[in-house]
PDB file of C-alpha atoms in Angstrom:
ATOM      1  CA  UNK C   1     126.341 106.929  78.049  1.00  0.00           C
ATOM      2  CA  UNK C   2     123.286 106.563  76.672  1.00  0.00           C
ATOM      3  CA  UNK C   3     120.799 109.268  75.435  1.00  0.00           C
ATOM      4  CA  UNK C   4     118.310 108.717  76.698  1.00  0.00           C
ATOM      5  CA  UNK C   5     118.485 106.682  80.369  1.00  0.00           C
ATOM      6  CA  UNK C   6     115.058 105.802  81.468  1.00  0.00           C
ATOM      7  CA  UNK C   7     115.194 104.590  85.433  1.00  0.00           C
ATOM      8  CA  UNK C   8     114.105 102.380  87.706  1.00  0.00           C
ATOM      9  CA  UNK C   9     114.018  98.952  86.174  1.00  0.00           C
ATOM     10  CA  UNK C  10     111.994  97.538  88.979  1.00  0.00           C
ATOM     11  CA  UNK C  11     108.721  99.306  90.570  1.00  0.00           C
ATOM     12  CA  UNK C  12     107.956  98.185  93.813  1.00  0.00           C
ATOM     13  CA  UNK C  13     104.560  98.802  95.972  1.00  0.00           C
ATOM     14  CA  UNK C  14     104.319  98.584  99.383  1.00  0.00           C
ATOM     15  CA  UNK C  15     101.340  96.914 101.402  1.00  0.00           C
ATOM     16  CA  UNK C  16      98.475  97.317 101.554  1.00  0.00           C
ATOM     17  CA  UNK C  17      97.792  96.582  98.474  1.00  0.00           C
ATOM     18  CA  UNK C  18      94.116  97.729  98.547  1.00  0.00           C
ATOM     19  CA  UNK C  19      95.306 100.823  99.152  1.00  0.00           C
ATOM     20  CA  UNK C  20      96.672 103.628  95.744  1.00  0.00           C
ATOM     21  CA  UNK C  21      99.977 104.227  96.240  1.00  0.00           C
ATOM     22  CA  UNK C  22     102.696 106.332  93.383  1.00  0.00           C
ATOM     23  CA  UNK C  23     105.629 105.224  92.274  1.00  0.00           C
ATOM     24  CA  UNK C  24     107.647 107.663  89.871  1.00  0.00           C
ATOM     25  CA  UNK C  25     109.890 106.836  86.836  1.00  0.00           C
ATOM     26  CA  UNK C  26     112.145 109.363  85.487  1.00  0.00           C
ATOM     27  CA  UNK C  27     113.588 110.156  81.006  1.00  0.00           C
ATOM     28  CA  UNK C  28     116.329 112.118  81.098  1.00  0.00           C
ATOM     29  CA  UNK C  29     117.491 113.773  77.997  1.00  0.00           C
ATOM     30  CA  UNK C  30     121.280 113.142  77.088  1.00  0.00           C
ATOM     31  CA  UNK C  31     121.223 113.584  73.269  1.00  0.00           C
ATOM     32  CA  UNK C  32     121.095 117.174  71.491  1.00  0.00           C
ATOM     33  CA  UNK C  33     117.739 117.118  69.852  1.00  0.00           C
ATOM     34  CA  UNK C  34     114.373 116.836  71.540  1.00  0.00           C
ATOM     35  CA  UNK C  35     112.419 114.043  71.806  1.00  0.00           C
ATOM     36  CA  UNK C  36     109.167 112.160  72.423  1.00  0.00           C
ATOM     37  CA  UNK C  37     108.126 109.613  75.203  1.00  0.00           C
ATOM     38  CA  UNK C  38     105.157 107.093  75.174  1.00  0.00           C
ATOM     39  CA  UNK C  39     104.374 104.887  77.956  1.00  0.00           C
ATOM     40  CA  UNK C  40     102.422 100.982  77.315  1.00  0.00           C
ATOM     41  CA  UNK C  41     101.336  99.018  80.635  1.00  0.00           C
ATOM     42  CA  UNK C  42      99.806  95.242  80.236  1.00  0.00           C
ATOM     43  CA  UNK C  43      97.181  96.083  83.058  1.00  0.00           C
ATOM     44  CA  UNK C  44      95.822  99.609  82.346  1.00  0.00           C
ATOM     45  CA  UNK C  45      93.075  98.910  84.549  1.00  0.00           C
ATOM     46  CA  UNK C  46      95.317  98.656  87.669  1.00  0.00           C
ATOM     47  CA  UNK C  47      97.227 101.647  86.740  1.00  0.00           C
ATOM     48  CA  UNK C  48      97.325 105.232  85.982  1.00  0.00           C
ATOM     49  CA  UNK C  49     100.246 107.193  84.276  1.00  0.00           C
ATOM     50  CA  UNK C  50     100.907 110.859  84.094  1.00  0.00           C
ATOM     51  CA  UNK C  51     102.266 112.002  81.593  1.00  0.00           C
ATOM     52  CA  UNK C  52     101.613 108.955  78.987  1.00  0.00           C
ATOM     53  CA  UNK C  53     102.997 110.810  76.790  1.00  0.00           C
ATOM     54  CA  UNK C  54     105.366 114.118  76.108  1.00  0.00           C
ATOM     55  CA  UNK C  55     108.023 116.022  75.335  1.00  0.00           C
ATOM     56  CA  UNK C  56     111.466 115.648  76.570  1.00  0.00           C
ATOM     57  CA  UNK C  57     114.200 119.049  76.057  1.00  0.00           C
ATOM     58  CA  UNK C  58     117.466 118.355  75.128  1.00  0.00           C
ATOM     59  CA  UNK C  59     119.663 117.623  79.203  1.00  0.00           C
ATOM     60  CA  UNK C  60     116.185 117.624  80.608  1.00  0.00           C
ATOM     61  CA  UNK C  61     114.519 114.768  83.139  1.00  0.00           C
ATOM     62  CA  UNK C  62     110.811 114.227  82.981  1.00  0.00           C
ATOM     63  CA  UNK C  63     109.264 112.736  85.945  1.00  0.00           C
ATOM     64  CA  UNK C  64     106.427 109.872  85.724  1.00  0.00           C
ATOM     65  CA  UNK C  65     103.910 109.016  87.929  1.00  0.00           C
ATOM     66  CA  UNK C  66     102.745 105.941  88.082  1.00  0.00           C
ATOM     67  CA  UNK C  67     100.141 105.294  90.407  1.00  0.00           C
ATOM     68  CA  UNK C  68      98.795 101.916  91.043  1.00  0.00           C
ATOM     69  CA  UNK C  69      94.873 101.828  91.717  1.00  0.00           C
ATOM     70  CA  UNK C  70      94.738  99.065  94.167  1.00  0.00           C
ATOM     71  CA  UNK C  71      93.285  95.282  94.509  1.00  0.00           C
ATOM     72  CA  UNK C  72      90.251  94.134  95.487  1.00  0.00           C
ATOM     73  CA  UNK C  73      92.158  92.097  98.459  1.00  0.00           C
ATOM     74  CA  UNK C  74      95.594  91.685  99.445  1.00  0.00           C
ATOM     75  CA  UNK C  75      97.088  88.829  97.808  1.00  0.00           C
ATOM     76  CA  UNK C  76      99.254  85.887  98.936  1.00  0.00           C
ATOM     77  CA  UNK C  77     102.915  86.582 100.534  1.00  0.00           C
ATOM     78  CA  UNK C  78     104.284  84.385  97.675  1.00  0.00           C
ATOM     79  CA  UNK C  79     102.295  85.984  95.350  1.00  0.00           C
ATOM     80  CA  UNK C  80     103.874  87.462  92.230  1.00  0.00           C
ATOM     81  CA  UNK C  81     103.063  90.416  89.944  1.00  0.00           C
ATOM     82  CA  UNK C  82     103.788  89.885  86.157  1.00  0.00           C
ATOM     83  CA  UNK C  83     102.123  93.165  85.146  1.00  0.00           C
ATOM     84  CA  UNK C  84     105.144  95.531  83.056  1.00  0.00           C
ATOM     85  CA  UNK C  85     105.464  98.845  81.559  1.00  0.00           C
ATOM     86  CA  UNK C  86     107.037 100.055  78.595  1.00  0.00           C
ATOM     87  CA  UNK C  87     108.611 103.465  77.819  1.00  0.00           C
ATOM     88  CA  UNK C  88     109.626 104.387  74.312  1.00  0.00           C
ATOM     89  CA  UNK C  89     110.494 107.240  73.273  1.00  0.00           C
ATOM     90  CA  UNK C  90     111.712 108.557  70.061  1.00  0.00           C
ATOM     91  CA  UNK C  91     113.393 111.649  67.900  1.00  0.00           C
ATOM     92  CA  UNK C  92     110.953 114.913  67.686  1.00  0.00           C
ATOM     93  CA  UNK C  93     112.430 117.239  65.771  1.00  0.00           C
ATOM     94  CA  UNK C  94     109.554 118.962  64.896  1.00  0.00           C
ATOM     95  CA  UNK C  95     108.000 121.937  66.255  1.00  0.00           C
ATOM     96  CA  UNK C  96     104.707 120.097  67.376  1.00  0.00           C
ATOM     97  CA  UNK C  97     102.460 123.505  67.775  1.00  0.00           C
ATOM     98  CA  UNK C  98      99.318 122.865  69.490  1.00  0.00           C
ATOM     99  CA  UNK C  99      98.859 119.076  68.667  1.00  0.00           C
ATOM    100  CA  UNK C 100      99.613 116.863  71.511  1.00  0.00           C
ATOM    101  CA  UNK C 101     102.092 114.241  71.344  1.00  0.00           C
ATOM    102  CA  UNK C 102      99.537 111.573  71.688  1.00  0.00           C
ATOM    103  CA  UNK C 103      98.827 112.816  67.997  1.00  0.00           C
ATOM    104  CA  UNK C 104     101.417 112.799  65.929  1.00  0.00           C
ATOM    105  CA  UNK C 105     103.194 109.765  67.795  1.00  0.00           C
ATOM    106  CA  UNK C 106     101.851 107.206  64.416  1.00  0.00           C
ATOM    107  CA  UNK C 107     103.991 110.096  62.290  1.00  0.00           C
ATOM    108  CA  UNK C 108     106.788 110.024  64.731  1.00  0.00           C
ATOM    109  CA  UNK C 109     106.638 106.279  64.799  1.00  0.00           C
ATOM    110  CA  UNK C 110     107.015 105.932  61.218  1.00  0.00           C
ATOM    111  CA  UNK C 111     109.404 107.795  60.437  1.00  0.00           C
ATOM    112  CA  UNK C 112     112.298 107.229  63.104  1.00  0.00           C
ATOM    113  CA  UNK C 113     111.304 103.779  64.214  1.00  0.00           C
ATOM    114  CA  UNK C 114     114.778 102.588  63.768  1.00  0.00           C
ATOM    115  CA  UNK C 115     116.045 105.327  66.215  1.00  0.00           C
ATOM    116  CA  UNK C 116     113.768 104.256  68.993  1.00  0.00           C
ATOM    117  CA  UNK C 117     114.956 103.692  72.838  1.00  0.00           C
ATOM    118  CA  UNK C 118     112.829 102.027  75.303  1.00  0.00           C
ATOM    119  CA  UNK C 119     112.714 100.227  78.111  1.00  0.00           C
ATOM    120  CA  UNK C 120     110.659  97.461  80.008  1.00  0.00           C
ATOM    121  CA  UNK C 121     109.755  98.167  83.700  1.00  0.00           C
ATOM    122  CA  UNK C 122     108.683  95.088  85.844  1.00  0.00           C
ATOM    123  CA  UNK C 123     106.333  95.667  88.701  1.00  0.00           C
ATOM    124  CA  UNK C 124     107.243  94.055  91.845  1.00  0.00           C
ATOM    125  CA  UNK C 125     104.253  93.658  94.883  1.00  0.00           C
ATOM    126  CA  UNK C 126     106.201  93.831  98.638  1.00  0.00           C
ATOM    127  CA  UNK C 127     103.685  91.981 100.978  1.00  0.00           C
ATOM    128  CA  UNK C 128     104.313  91.887 104.211  1.00  0.00           C
ATOM    129  CA  UNK C 129     103.514  88.765 106.638  1.00  0.00           C
ATOM    130  CA  UNK C 130     100.941  90.679 108.872  1.00  0.00           C
ATOM    131  CA  UNK C 131      97.659  91.913 108.060  1.00  0.00           C
ATOM    132  CA  UNK C 132      96.575  95.504 106.973  1.00  0.00           C
ATOM    133  CA  UNK C 133      94.317  95.494 109.859  1.00  0.00           C
ATOM    134  CA  UNK C 134      96.871  94.205 111.837  1.00  0.00           C
ATOM    135  CA  UNK C 135      99.757  96.934 111.328  1.00  0.00           C
ATOM    136  CA  UNK C 136      96.968  99.821 111.596  1.00  0.00           C
ATOM    137  CA  UNK C 137      96.049  98.267 114.927  1.00  0.00           C
ATOM    138  CA  UNK C 138      99.283  97.936 115.939  1.00  0.00           C
ATOM    139  CA  UNK C 139     100.569 101.595 114.772  1.00  0.00           C
ATOM    140  CA  UNK C 140      97.513 102.942 116.685  1.00  0.00           C
ATOM    141  CA  UNK C 141      98.390 100.921 119.637  1.00  0.00           C
ATOM    142  CA  UNK C 142     102.060 102.276 119.704  1.00  0.00           C
ATOM    143  CA  UNK C 143     100.645 105.959 119.134  1.00  0.00           C
ATOM    144  CA  UNK C 144      98.599 105.574 121.869  1.00  0.00           C
ATOM    145  CA  UNK C 145     101.367 104.490 124.407  1.00  0.00           C
ATOM    146  CA  UNK C 146     103.036 107.368 126.343  1.00  0.00           C
ATOM    147  CA  UNK C 147     106.633 108.014 126.524  1.00  0.00           C
ATOM    148  CA  UNK C 148     108.725 107.555 129.376  1.00  0.00           C
ATOM    149  CA  UNK C 149     109.693 110.770 129.787  1.00  0.00           C
ATOM    150  CA  UNK C 150     106.302 111.918 129.712  1.00  0.00           C
ATOM    151  CA  UNK C 151     103.477 111.177 132.538  1.00  0.00           C
ATOM    152  CA  UNK C 152     100.263 109.615 131.879  1.00  0.00           C
ATOM    153  CA  UNK C 153      97.061 111.640 132.178  1.00  0.00           C
ATOM    154  CA  UNK C 154      94.045 109.973 132.688  1.00  0.00           C
ATOM    155  CA  UNK C 155      91.294 111.547 129.952  1.00  0.00           C
ATOM    156  CA  UNK C 156      88.265 113.757 131.378  1.00  0.00           C
ATOM    157  CA  UNK C 157      85.007 112.886 130.047  1.00  0.00           C
ATOM    158  CA  UNK C 158      83.290 115.882 128.703  1.00  0.00           C
ATOM    159  CA  UNK C 159      80.168 117.101 130.370  1.00  0.00           C
ATOM    160  CA  UNK C 160      78.327 118.378 127.977  1.00  0.00           C
ATOM    161  CA  UNK C 161      78.669 115.169 125.853  1.00  0.00           C
ATOM    162  CA  UNK C 162      76.481 113.231 128.652  1.00  0.00           C
ATOM    163  CA  UNK C 163      73.257 113.465 127.053  1.00  0.00           C
ATOM    164  CA  UNK C 164      74.680 112.531 123.671  1.00  0.00           C
ATOM    165  CA  UNK C 165      75.646 108.941 125.142  1.00  0.00           C
ATOM    166  CA  UNK C 166      73.177 106.514 125.366  1.00  0.00           C
ATOM    167  CA  UNK C 167      70.312 106.795 128.335  1.00  0.00           C
ATOM    168  CA  UNK C 168      70.956 104.737 131.298  1.00  0.00           C
ATOM    169  CA  UNK C 169      68.874 101.609 132.207  1.00  0.00           C
ATOM    170  CA  UNK C 170      66.932 104.061 135.043  1.00  0.00           C
ATOM    171  CA  UNK C 171      66.668 106.094 133.268  1.00  0.00           C
ATOM    172  CA  UNK C 172      64.389 103.893 130.766  1.00  0.00           C
ATOM    173  CA  UNK C 173      62.598 102.297 133.599  1.00  0.00           C
ATOM    174  CA  UNK C 174      61.644 105.640 134.427  1.00  0.00           C
ATOM    175  CA  UNK C 175      60.342 106.445 131.113  1.00  0.00           C
ATOM    176  CA  UNK C 176      58.532 103.109 130.674  1.00  0.00           C
ATOM    177  CA  UNK C 177      56.676 103.669 134.816  1.00  0.00           C
ATOM    178  CA  UNK C 178      55.710 106.983 133.314  1.00  0.00           C
ATOM    179  CA  UNK C 179      54.116 105.854 129.877  1.00  0.00           C
ATOM    180  CA  UNK C 180      52.619 102.930 131.864  1.00  0.00           C
ATOM    181  CA  UNK C 181      50.736 105.559 134.063  1.00  0.00           C
ATOM    182  CA  UNK C 182      49.645 107.677 131.541  1.00  0.00           C
ATOM    183  CA  UNK C 183      47.995 104.717 129.416  1.00  0.00           C
ATOM    184  CA  UNK C 184      46.258 103.575 132.730  1.00  0.00           C
ATOM    185  CA  UNK C 185      44.901 106.794 133.337  1.00  0.00           C
ATOM    186  CA  UNK C 186      43.300 107.453 129.669  1.00  0.00           C
ATOM    187  CA  UNK C 187      41.947 103.806 130.349  1.00  0.00           C
ATOM    188  CA  UNK C 188      40.423 104.922 133.331  1.00  0.00           C
ATOM    189  CA  UNK C 189      38.832 108.094 131.594  1.00  0.00           C
ATOM    190  CA  UNK C 190      37.369 106.209 129.296  1.00  0.00           C
ATOM    191  CA  UNK C 191      35.856 103.880 131.365  1.00  0.00           C
ATOM    192  CA  UNK C 192      34.514 106.575 133.345  1.00  0.00           C
ATOM    193  CA  UNK C 193      33.170 108.107 130.132  1.00  0.00           C
ATOM    194  CA  UNK C 194      31.889 104.856 128.764  1.00  0.00           C
ATOM    195  CA  UNK C 195      30.142 103.454 131.700  1.00  0.00           C
ATOM    196  CA  UNK C 196      27.255 106.016 132.297  1.00  0.00           C
ATOM    197  CA  UNK C 197      26.536 105.345 128.327  1.00  0.00           C
ATOM    198  CA  UNK C 198      25.922 101.849 129.494  1.00  0.00           C
ATOM    199  CA  UNK C 199      23.680 101.821 132.591  1.00  0.00           C
ATOM    200  CA  UNK C 200      21.454 103.761 130.202  1.00  0.00           C
ATOM    201  CA  UNK C 201      21.514 101.801 127.867  1.00  0.00           C
ATOM    202  CA  UNK C 202      21.045  98.940 130.440  1.00  0.00           C
ATOM    203  CA  UNK C 203      17.866 100.941 131.708  1.00  0.00           C
ATOM    204  CA  UNK C 204      16.496 101.582 127.993  1.00  0.00           C
ATOM    205  CA  UNK C 205      16.621  98.071 127.415  1.00  0.00           C
ATOM    206  CA  UNK C 206      14.664  97.290 131.082  1.00  0.00           C
ATOM    207  CA  UNK C 207      11.548  99.645 130.312  1.00  0.00           C
ATOM    208  CA  UNK C 208      11.319  98.622 126.787  1.00  0.00           C
ATOM    209  CA  UNK C 209      11.286  95.195 128.378  1.00  0.00           C
ATOM    210  CA  UNK C 210       8.489  95.801 130.471  1.00  0.00           C
ATOM    211  CA  UNK C 211       6.010  97.905 128.326  1.00  0.00           C
ATOM    212  CA  UNK C 212       6.443  95.083 125.983  1.00  0.00           C
ATOM    213  CA  UNK C 213       5.105  92.484 128.884  1.00  0.00           C
ATOM    214  CA  UNK C 214       1.541  94.306 128.753  1.00  0.00           C
ATOM    215  CA  UNK C 215       1.250  94.603 125.516  1.00  0.00           C
ATOM    216  CA  UNK C 216       1.915  90.788 125.096  1.00  0.00           C
ATOM    217  CA  UNK C 217      -0.770  89.539 127.815  1.00  0.00           C
ATOM    218  CA  UNK C 218      -3.561  92.126 126.607  1.00  0.00           C
ATOM    219  CA  UNK C 219      -2.466  90.331 123.704  1.00  0.00           C
ATOM    220  CA  UNK C 220      -3.131  86.764 124.933  1.00  0.00           C
ATOM    221  CA  UNK C 221      -6.443  87.671 126.284  1.00  0.00           C
ATOM    222  CA  UNK C 222      -7.705  88.845 123.261  1.00  0.00           C
ATOM    223  CA  UNK C 223      -6.955  85.581 121.722  1.00  0.00           C
ATOM    224  CA  UNK C 224      -8.384  83.836 124.535  1.00  0.00           C
ATOM    225  CA  UNK C 225     -11.552  85.903 124.188  1.00  0.00           C
ATOM    226  CA  UNK C 226     -12.107  85.091 120.423  1.00  0.00           C
ATOM    227  CA  UNK C 227     -11.629  81.655 120.528  1.00  0.00           C
ATOM    228  CA  UNK C 228     -14.259  81.363 123.249  1.00  0.00           C
ATOM    229  CA  UNK C 229     -16.504  83.262 121.452  1.00  0.00           C
ATOM    230  CA  UNK C 230     -15.792  80.970 118.290  1.00  0.00           C
ATOM    231  CA  UNK C 231     -16.509  78.069 120.165  1.00  0.00           C
ATOM    232  CA  UNK C 232     -20.246  79.763 121.008  1.00  0.00           C
ATOM    233  CA  UNK C 233     -21.183  80.019 117.195  1.00  0.00           C
ATOM    234  CA  UNK C 234     -22.157  76.158 116.431  1.00  0.00           C
ATOM    235  CA  UNK C 235     -24.324  76.420 119.250  1.00  0.00           C
ATOM    236  CA  UNK C 236     -26.293  79.053 118.461  1.00  0.00           C
ATOM    237  CA  UNK C 237     -26.743  78.207 114.999  1.00  0.00           C
ATOM    238  CA  UNK C 238     -27.889  74.754 116.546  1.00  0.00           C
ATOM    239  CA  UNK C 239     -30.713  76.850 117.958  1.00  0.00           C
ATOM    240  CA  UNK C 240     -31.622  79.081 115.312  1.00  0.00           C
ATOM    241  CA  UNK C 241     -32.079  75.960 113.074  1.00  0.00           C
ATOM    242  CA  UNK C 242     -34.352  73.855 115.671  1.00  0.00           C
ATOM    243  CA  UNK C 243     -36.116  77.349 116.407  1.00  0.00           C
ATOM    244  CA  UNK C 244     -36.843  77.733 112.731  1.00  0.00           C
ATOM    245  CA  UNK C 245     -38.118  73.464 112.392  1.00  0.00           C
ATOM    246  CA  UNK C 246     -40.487  74.208 115.513  1.00  0.00           C
ATOM    247  CA  UNK C 247     -41.985  76.945 113.338  1.00  0.00           C
ATOM    248  CA  UNK C 248     -42.330  75.335 110.312  1.00  0.00           C
ATOM    249  CA  UNK C 249     -44.183  71.852 111.645  1.00  0.00           C
ATOM    250  CA  UNK C 250     -45.956  73.913 114.336  1.00  0.00           C
TER     251      UNK C 250
END
């Protein structure tokens, strides 16, 4: 029997690989002295290890959670994962006190490097041929299928839920018709209010035009009178000049 046992050899993660899943590794200390361990991985972005470093007392077994965080998309069926983990154990005969294993690990490694026990753990993806969505649909259908021993029951629709549903076309048509009627009534009222004002404005315009016509006529008559008076001026002057000449030569 080995002084330290590390299991398993392969960590297997099943589809769907786009979701988080957890596998476990165990470290058993068969020796008579306390050991410390540390876990390293080639893909730290895709895994979370708890604890990744700790102490194992003689005769005890520590279980390690290796959490797979998930991929962005499901890989092909023939995809081969190359991720690996390395578990290293070293003797830890000293009292750590308040220190963590990670803090004293460099010291232990430099002192007990020759006594280190390590093991590589491979990672394997168990990829199914069925897409995750199809698997989910199939499982949902199986859950919905009633067993033969139980009678099939029809589901009742709660009446209280009906108002929250989408309104029917009939109700929509009624609402639209009511809205159109309301808008027509508002338009008619506006026309009733506007029409007296328009009529009054027309009447005022007609009165102004009527008042303007006599004024125009008066002005034209004055112009004609002025023109006629101006036409008489030369004759008057000629008559005055002739009268003066007769008076001088008489």
